[in-house]
Amino acid sequence: MRLLRRFTPLIALLVTAVLLAACSSDSGSKKAKPRSTPSTTTGTSAAATTTANDPASCIRGNFRFTRMDYDGPVQTQFGPTTITGGIGGRRIELKRDNTFHFTDDGSDKVQFSLLGNPPTNGTAVLKAQSDGTFVPTAQTANFNITALSGTLVLTLQNGSIINIPLPPDGSGVKETFGLNGDANYTCGGNAVTFRFPALTIALERV
């Protein structure tokens, strides 16, 4: 139990890092949602209106993760922690109704190191899915996680394995490490990049 409590904040961080990208991307859609049009409006004209009135249209669609980098060690209550990798199996759909759906198939392990004396190293495998809503502007995106399910398994350097239950509503994940709030985003071709104060997330349209 003591070991589980020690790694709970780190686990929350790993989950946050994964869900953050998903939520951030989605943020761009809420504000952009157009007013409803009469039932006589054709699908073509409705789509054109949506695009014209949507300042965050470039972040909508289906994406895969190509980058997820922290500017440096993340500060946890147990000290600075580095987190790398884990993006290979991550996908996110940013929908026009200002909701998102995120998945991680668990095929790519996250590497982490709690920088103590001595440091504690290990890997984490997240196999999960998440849903939520987002609020966008023409330059920023804000997210909210509403559902989370799946499994998170840590393997420590000594071979110990810890199974971590995920909060079904995703509560406390983004707040734990100050990742809530707005992220600036830029679009170019099929790529979208979100920049948080200490984290950069890049997506590619699929």
mmCIF file with all atom_site columns, C-alpha atoms in Angstrom, residues 5 48 60 65 87 133 146 157 162 174 181 205:
data_model
loop_
_atom_site.group_PDB
_atom_site.id
_atom_site.type_symbol
_atom_site.label_atom_id
_atom_site.label_alt_id
_atom_site.label_comp_id
_atom_site.label_asym_id
_atom_site.label_entity_id
_atom_site.label_seq_id
_atom_site.pdbx_PDB_ins_code
_atom_site.Cartn_x
_atom_site.Cartn_y
_atom_site.Cartn_z
_atom_site.occupancy
_atom_site.B_iso_or_equiv
_atom_site.pdbx_formal_charge
_atom_site.auth_seq_id
_atom_site.auth_comp_id
_atom_site.auth_asym_id
_atom_site.auth_atom_id
_atom_site.pdbx_PDB_model_num
ATOM 1  C CA . ARG A 1 5   ? 0.509   5.584  -2.549  1.00 0.00 ? 5   ARG A CA 1
ATOM 2  C CA . ALA A 1 48  ? -19.733 25.321 -45.877 1.00 0.00 ? 48  ALA A CA 1
ATOM 3  C CA . ARG A 1 60  ? -11.228 18.670 -36.114 1.00 0.00 ? 60  ARG A CA 1
ATOM 4  C CA . PHE A 1 65  ? 0.028   11.224 -31.971 1.00 0.00 ? 65  PHE A CA 1
ATOM 5  C CA . ILE A 1 87  ? 2.624   7.701  -28.216 1.00 0.00 ? 87  ILE A CA 1
ATOM 6  C CA . THR A 1 133 ? -15.747 17.966 -24.388 1.00 0.00 ? 133 THR A CA 1
ATOM 7  C CA . THR A 1 146 ? -15.953 13.209 -18.765 1.00 0.00 ? 146 THR A CA 1
ATOM 8  C CA . GLN A 1 157 ? 13.140  -1.439 -12.354 1.00 0.00 ? 157 GLN A CA 1
ATOM 9  C CA . ILE A 1 162 ? 1.567   -2.504 -10.100 1.00 0.00 ? 162 ILE A CA 1
ATOM 10 C CA . LYS A 1 174 ? -5.809  17.395 -15.305 1.00 0.00 ? 174 LYS A CA 1
ATOM 11 C CA . GLY A 1 181 ? -6.430  25.658 -18.851 1.00 0.00 ? 181 GLY A CA 1
ATOM 12 C CA . ARG A 1 205 ? -4.409  13.658 -39.506 1.00 0.00 ? 205 ARG A CA 1
#
